[in-house]
Amino acid sequence: MDKNEIIADWLDAWNCHDIDRIMAHYAEEIEFTAQTVVARWGKADGKLVGKAELRKHFEKGLELAPKIHFEADQILWSPIGYAVLYRRENNNEVLDAVELNAEGLAVKVTAYYLDVQP
């Protein structure tokens, strides 16, 4: 998949609430940083490492927001990944900065939120 297809499938997976498809976008060694990690798990650095931790985090997110829906506003490219600016169902704006491995899987993600997200 090229980067456009990766992002389109990632958005659709979230909008379908399909945790297995969502997780298929992340490498086993994923490093994920977000303020939602601080809010949900009390980790001061906001960092999760590994697919198992990330899956638990995303499952909690789907539970907290049963009508979750993402709409991409802008996609910015780099040689090693992309940043996607999107709007959530609650009108919060989010920017995910994503670094990809050679297989096109996310190995490092930092999520930035306009407003605090539970």
XYZ file of N, CA, C and O in Angstrom:
472
model
N 0.838 -1.192 0.000
C 0.000 0.000 0.000
C 0.877 1.248 0.000
O 1.894 1.273 0.687
N 0.444 2.244 -0.734
C 1.145 3.520 -0.647
C 0.578 4.301 0.543
O -0.391 3.889 1.177
N 1.185 5.435 0.841
C 0.789 6.194 2.037
C -0.667 6.635 1.987
O -1.356 6.616 3.008
N -1.158 7.022 0.815
C -2.573 7.419 0.705
C -3.503 6.258 1.039
O -4.511 6.437 1.729
N -3.161 5.063 0.553
C -3.976 3.887 0.845
C -3.897 3.515 2.319
O -4.900 3.115 2.920
N -2.708 3.647 2.911
C -2.531 3.352 4.334
C -3.439 4.256 5.164
O -4.180 3.789 6.036
N -3.401 5.548 4.876
C -4.203 6.506 5.642
C -5.694 6.269 5.412
O -6.483 6.281 6.364
N -6.095 6.020 4.175
C -7.511 5.772 3.882
C -8.012 4.538 4.622
O -9.106 4.542 5.206
N -7.212 3.477 4.656
C -7.621 2.258 5.349
C -7.639 2.478 6.859
O -8.527 1.981 7.551
N -6.669 3.220 7.380
C -6.619 3.525 8.820
C -7.864 4.296 9.242
O -8.507 3.953 10.237
N -8.236 5.321 8.474
C -9.443 6.097 8.775
C -10.683 5.214 8.721
O -11.533 5.261 9.617
N -10.790 4.395 7.700
C -11.959 3.531 7.556
C -12.036 2.515 8.698
O -13.122 2.238 9.211
N -10.900 1.983 9.102
C -10.873 1.019 10.211
C -11.409 1.657 11.487
O -12.218 1.062 12.215
N -10.971 2.896 11.775
C -11.487 3.611 12.944
C -12.975 3.878 12.793
O -13.755 3.678 13.736
N -13.390 4.325 11.637
C -14.793 4.674 11.433
C -15.704 3.451 11.458
O -16.894 3.571 11.761
N -15.148 2.275 11.184
C -15.894 1.018 11.292
C -15.757 0.391 12.682
O -16.357 -0.644 12.963
N -14.921 0.987 13.527
C -14.668 0.499 14.895
C -14.102 -0.920 14.876
O -14.416 -1.732 15.741
N -13.247 -1.194 13.895
C -12.664 -2.525 13.697
C -11.270 -2.568 14.307
O -10.274 -2.213 13.662
N -11.187 -3.005 15.561
C -9.919 -2.976 16.301
C -8.833 -3.807 15.618
O -7.665 -3.413 15.633
N -9.193 -4.927 15.012
C -8.170 -5.743 14.347
C -7.591 -5.012 13.134
O -6.373 -5.042 12.925
N -8.431 -4.355 12.350
C -7.931 -3.570 11.211
C -7.122 -2.372 11.673
O -6.114 -2.015 11.055
N -7.557 -1.736 12.756
C -6.790 -0.618 13.303
C -5.393 -1.098 13.679
O -4.387 -0.512 13.275
N -5.331 -2.168 14.431
C -4.046 -2.668 14.934
C -3.137 -3.180 13.821
O -1.917 -3.196 13.982
N -3.703 -3.568 12.695
C -2.909 -4.048 11.564
C -2.007 -2.954 10.996
O -1.077 -3.238 10.238
N -2.220 -1.706 11.387
C -1.420 -0.580 10.903
C -0.186 -0.312 11.763
O 0.602 0.575 11.432
N -0.008 -1.079 12.833
C 1.067 -0.800 13.786
C 2.027 -1.981 13.886
O 1.610 -3.135 13.921
N 3.327 -1.653 13.961
C 4.368 -2.661 14.139
C 4.357 -3.154 15.589
O 3.886 -2.460 16.493
N 4.877 -4.334 15.806
C 4.939 -4.908 17.159
C 5.641 -3.973 18.133
O 5.256 -3.866 19.290
N 6.676 -3.280 17.665
C 7.499 -2.428 18.530
C 7.026 -0.975 18.566
O 7.774 -0.069 18.933
N 5.752 -0.733 18.237
C 5.207 0.622 18.180
C 5.479 1.406 19.468
O 5.369 0.865 20.562
N 5.839 2.665 19.288
C 5.973 3.619 20.397
C 4.947 4.715 20.142
O 5.007 5.400 19.130
N 3.990 4.842 21.046
C 2.857 5.751 20.880
C 2.833 6.727 22.042
O 2.869 6.308 23.205
N 2.766 8.021 21.735
C 2.756 9.056 22.771
C 1.559 9.969 22.557
O 1.339 10.474 21.452
N 0.777 10.181 23.639
C -0.401 11.043 23.562
C -0.855 11.436 24.955
O -0.619 10.701 25.923
N -1.544 12.568 25.042
C -2.081 12.986 26.340
C -3.187 12.050 26.799
O -3.464 11.960 27.985
N -3.812 11.306 25.895
C -4.830 10.341 26.301
C -4.225 9.217 27.130
O -4.904 8.639 27.971
N -2.958 8.923 26.913
C -2.273 7.902 27.716
C -2.132 8.394 29.157
O -2.348 7.638 30.107
N -1.805 9.672 29.308
C -1.718 10.267 30.647
C -3.082 10.189 31.324
O -3.208 9.733 32.468
N -4.128 10.611 30.607
C -5.477 10.662 31.171
C -6.013 9.275 31.533
O -6.619 9.099 32.590
N -5.792 8.298 30.674
C -6.387 6.968 30.875
C -5.575 6.053 31.775
O -6.137 5.219 32.479
N -4.247 6.176 31.732
C -3.400 5.199 32.415
C -2.467 5.823 33.436
O -1.708 5.113 34.093
N -2.483 7.153 33.559
C -1.655 7.815 34.560
C -0.165 7.764 34.273
O 0.645 7.950 35.176
N 0.217 7.542 33.032
C 1.639 7.519 32.657
C 2.074 8.946 32.365
O 1.651 9.530 31.366
N 2.908 9.489 33.214
C 3.287 10.910 33.122
C 3.926 11.270 31.782
O 3.735 12.382 31.284
N 4.677 10.339 31.181
C 5.335 10.640 29.903
C 4.407 10.439 28.708
O 4.758 10.761 27.578
N 3.207 9.902 28.949
C 2.233 9.720 27.882
C 2.606 8.677 26.856
O 2.069 8.657 25.755
N 3.499 7.759 27.210
C 4.048 6.829 26.222
C 3.618 5.385 26.477
O 3.635 4.911 27.606
N 3.244 4.723 25.394
C 2.980 3.290 25.391
C 3.983 2.640 24.450
O 4.329 3.214 23.419
N 4.407 1.435 24.789
C 5.348 0.710 23.941
C 4.804 -0.694 23.692
O 4.459 -1.404 24.634
N 4.716 -1.047 22.423
C 4.267 -2.376 22.035
C 2.789 -2.423 21.682
O 1.984 -1.638 22.161
N 2.475 -3.377 20.823
C 1.116 -3.511 20.305
C 0.098 -3.880 21.380
O -1.048 -3.447 21.311
N 0.490 -4.673 22.355
C -0.458 -5.094 23.392
C -0.947 -3.892 24.192
O -2.153 -3.749 24.429
N -0.025 -3.017 24.601
C -0.420 -1.810 25.338
C -1.287 -0.901 24.467
O -2.282 -0.344 24.937
N -0.890 -0.749 23.213
C -1.629 0.135 22.317
C -3.035 -0.400 22.061
O -4.002 0.369 22.057
N -3.161 -1.692 21.876
C -4.492 -2.287 21.655
C -5.406 -2.000 22.844
O -6.566 -1.601 22.659
N -4.902 -2.199 24.048
C -5.691 -1.923 25.258
C -6.126 -0.451 25.275
O -7.280 -0.137 25.599
N -5.221 0.446 24.914
C -5.516 1.878 24.869
C -6.606 2.191 23.843
O -7.553 2.935 24.127
N -6.490 1.632 22.651
C -7.475 1.885 21.602
C -8.827 1.248 21.943
O -9.874 1.817 21.649
N -8.814 0.073 22.546
C -10.072 -0.539 22.970
C -10.797 0.362 23.972
O -12.018 0.538 23.897
N -10.033 0.946 24.893
C -10.608 1.875 25.863
C -11.163 3.110 25.142
O -12.247 3.596 25.482
N -10.446 3.601 24.151
C -10.908 4.747 23.379
C -12.219 4.461 22.656
O -13.128 5.300 22.645
N -12.344 3.273 22.078
C -13.583 2.892 21.406
C -14.728 2.755 22.408
O -15.873 3.097 22.103
N -14.408 2.292 23.601
C -15.417 2.171 24.658
C -15.896 3.557 25.121
O -17.093 3.784 25.310
N -14.944 4.477 25.281
C -15.281 5.828 25.731
C -16.027 6.643 24.678
O -16.764 7.565 25.016
N -15.802 6.326 23.422
C -16.421 7.080 22.318
C -17.063 6.108 21.329
O -16.521 5.850 20.253
N -18.223 5.547 21.691
C -18.852 4.539 20.824
C -19.258 5.069 19.449
O -19.458 4.280 18.529
N -19.336 6.380 19.285
C -19.680 6.967 17.978
C -18.460 7.607 17.328
O -18.588 8.500 16.492
N -17.285 7.128 17.686
C -16.045 7.709 17.171
C -16.064 7.754 15.642
O -16.517 6.819 14.982
N -15.591 8.872 15.114
C -15.520 9.046 13.662
C -14.431 10.074 13.365
O -14.381 11.121 13.991
N -13.574 9.753 12.413
C -12.488 10.636 12.010
C -12.713 11.123 10.582
O -13.085 10.337 9.714
N -12.441 12.404 10.355
C -12.453 12.991 9.012
C -11.117 13.693 8.799
O -10.781 14.622 9.537
N -10.354 13.267 7.805
C -9.051 13.872 7.528
C -9.221 15.256 6.927
O -10.040 15.454 6.020
N -8.458 16.201 7.449
C -8.431 17.565 6.910
C -7.219 17.780 6.014
O -7.331 18.333 4.936
N -6.042 17.344 6.499
C -4.808 17.506 5.730
C -3.870 16.347 6.013
O -3.852 15.801 7.121
N -3.081 16.014 5.007
C -2.049 14.995 5.144
C -0.745 15.617 4.658
O -0.688 16.189 3.564
N 0.270 15.539 5.494
C 1.593 16.077 5.176
C 2.562 14.907 5.102
O 2.499 13.983 5.921
N 3.480 14.964 4.141
C 4.369 13.834 3.875
C 5.806 14.105 4.277
O 6.273 15.227 4.188
N 6.501 13.072 4.674
C 7.946 13.117 4.862
C 8.514 11.841 4.244
O 7.754 10.914 3.945
N 9.820 11.758 4.081
C 10.399 10.541 3.509
C 10.160 9.303 4.376
O 10.157 8.185 3.865
N 9.937 9.500 5.674
C 9.793 8.344 6.570
C 8.388 8.163 7.126
O 8.154 7.301 7.971
N 7.426 8.947 6.640
C 6.074 8.803 7.161
C 5.186 9.956 6.753
O 5.321 10.511 5.666
N 4.305 10.323 7.667
C 3.335 11.377 7.367
C 2.785 11.948 8.665
O 2.965 11.394 9.752
N 2.100 13.068 8.519
C 1.306 13.629 9.604
C -0.095 13.818 9.038
O -0.260 14.297 7.918
N -1.088 13.407 9.803
C -2.475 13.570 9.362
C -3.211 14.426 10.389
O -3.167 14.152 11.583
N -3.802 15.498 9.893
C -4.630 16.369 10.714
C -6.071 15.952 10.466
O -6.525 15.925 9.320
N -6.765 15.578 11.539
C -8.142 15.119 11.376
C -9.028 15.656 12.489
O -8.560 16.116 13.515
N -10.316 15.608 12.216
C -11.320 16.071 13.170
C -12.101 14.853 13.649
O -12.486 14.009 12.863
N -12.312 14.812 14.980
C -13.081 13.722 15.577
C -14.564 14.050 15.619
O -14.964 15.188 15.392
N -15.358 13.063 15.976
C -16.811 13.209 16.098
C -17.214 14.257 17.137
O -18.287 14.838 17.072
N -16.333 14.524 18.101
C -16.608 15.521 19.146
C -16.058 16.899 18.762
O -15.982 17.781 19.596
N -15.645 17.031 17.516
C -15.117 18.272 16.935
C -13.698 18.610 17.398
O -13.192 19.683 17.092
N -13.060 17.728 18.141
C -11.673 17.936 18.540
C -10.774 17.709 17.322
O -11.004 16.789 16.536
N -9.767 18.573 17.170
C -8.788 18.397 16.099
C -7.581 17.653 16.647
O -7.136 17.916 17.770
N -7.069 16.730 15.827
C -5.946 15.891 16.227
C -4.936 15.848 15.095
O -5.312 15.786 13.918
N -3.663 15.885 15.448
C -2.585 15.694 14.483
C -1.795 14.477 14.933
O -1.283 14.448 16.054
N -1.743 13.457 14.092
C -0.912 12.285 14.353
C 0.322 12.373 13.471
O 0.203 12.425 12.238
N 1.501 12.415 14.095
C 2.771 12.365 13.373
C 3.227 10.909 13.406
O 3.419 10.343 14.486
N 3.364 10.310 12.230
C 3.575 8.869 12.116
C 4.870 8.565 11.372
O 5.087 9.056 10.262
N 5.703 7.739 11.995
C 6.911 7.228 11.347
C 6.648 5.784 10.960
O 6.177 4.993 11.786
N 6.936 5.442 9.692
C 6.675 4.104 9.171
C 7.957 3.296 9.026
O 9.027 3.855 8.767
N 7.833 1.972 9.148
C 8.963 1.097 8.844
C 8.913 0.721 7.357
O 8.040 1.200 6.617
N 9.818 -0.136 6.913
C 9.897 -0.510 5.500
C 8.643 -1.230 5.009
O 8.331 -1.206 3.819
N 7.900 -1.858 5.926
C 6.674 -2.573 5.569
C 5.442 -1.655 5.555
O 4.327 -2.107 5.309
N 5.630 -0.374 5.874
C 4.514 0.562 5.891
C 3.715 0.535 7.179
O 2.595 1.036 7.226
N 4.292 -0.050 8.236
C 3.633 -0.089 9.541
C 4.172 1.018 10.433
O 5.363 1.348 10.383
N 3.310 1.584 11.255
C 3.719 2.647 12.169
C 4.617 2.097 13.262
O 4.263 1.126 13.936
N 5.787 2.727 13.425
C 6.711 2.339 14.489
C 6.796 3.410 15.571
O 7.208 3.130 16.698
N 6.412 4.635 15.216
C 6.401 5.728 16.184
C 5.274 6.689 15.813
O 5.177 7.111 14.672
N 4.425 6.983 16.806
C 3.318 7.910 16.600
C 3.274 8.869 17.784
O 3.353 8.449 18.935
N 3.148 10.144 17.469
C 2.877 11.151 18.489
C 1.588 11.834 18.089
O 1.468 12.330 16.965
N 0.616 11.824 19.011
C -0.682 12.440 18.757
C -0.756 13.771 19.495
O -0.421 13.848 20.680
N -1.197 14.799 18.784
C -1.358 16.146 19.341
C -2.835 16.510 19.245
O -3.429 16.383 18.174
N -3.409 16.979 20.349
C -4.825 17.318 20.419
C -5.011 18.814 20.614
O -4.306 19.419 21.415
N -5.998 19.394 19.928
C -6.310 20.799 20.135
C -6.892 21.000 21.540
O -6.488 21.882 22.277
N -7.852 20.150 21.909
C -8.472 20.190 23.227
C -8.191 18.897 23.964
O -7.929 17.866 23.334
N -8.299 18.913 25.268
C -8.072 17.707 26.072
C -9.052 16.641 25.645
O -10.246 16.877 25.468
N -8.546 15.451 25.445
C -9.333 14.306 25.005
C -9.262 13.228 26.081
O -8.160 12.855 26.471
N -10.406 12.726 26.585
C -10.345 11.701 27.641
C -9.825 10.367 27.142
O -9.824 10.098 25.982
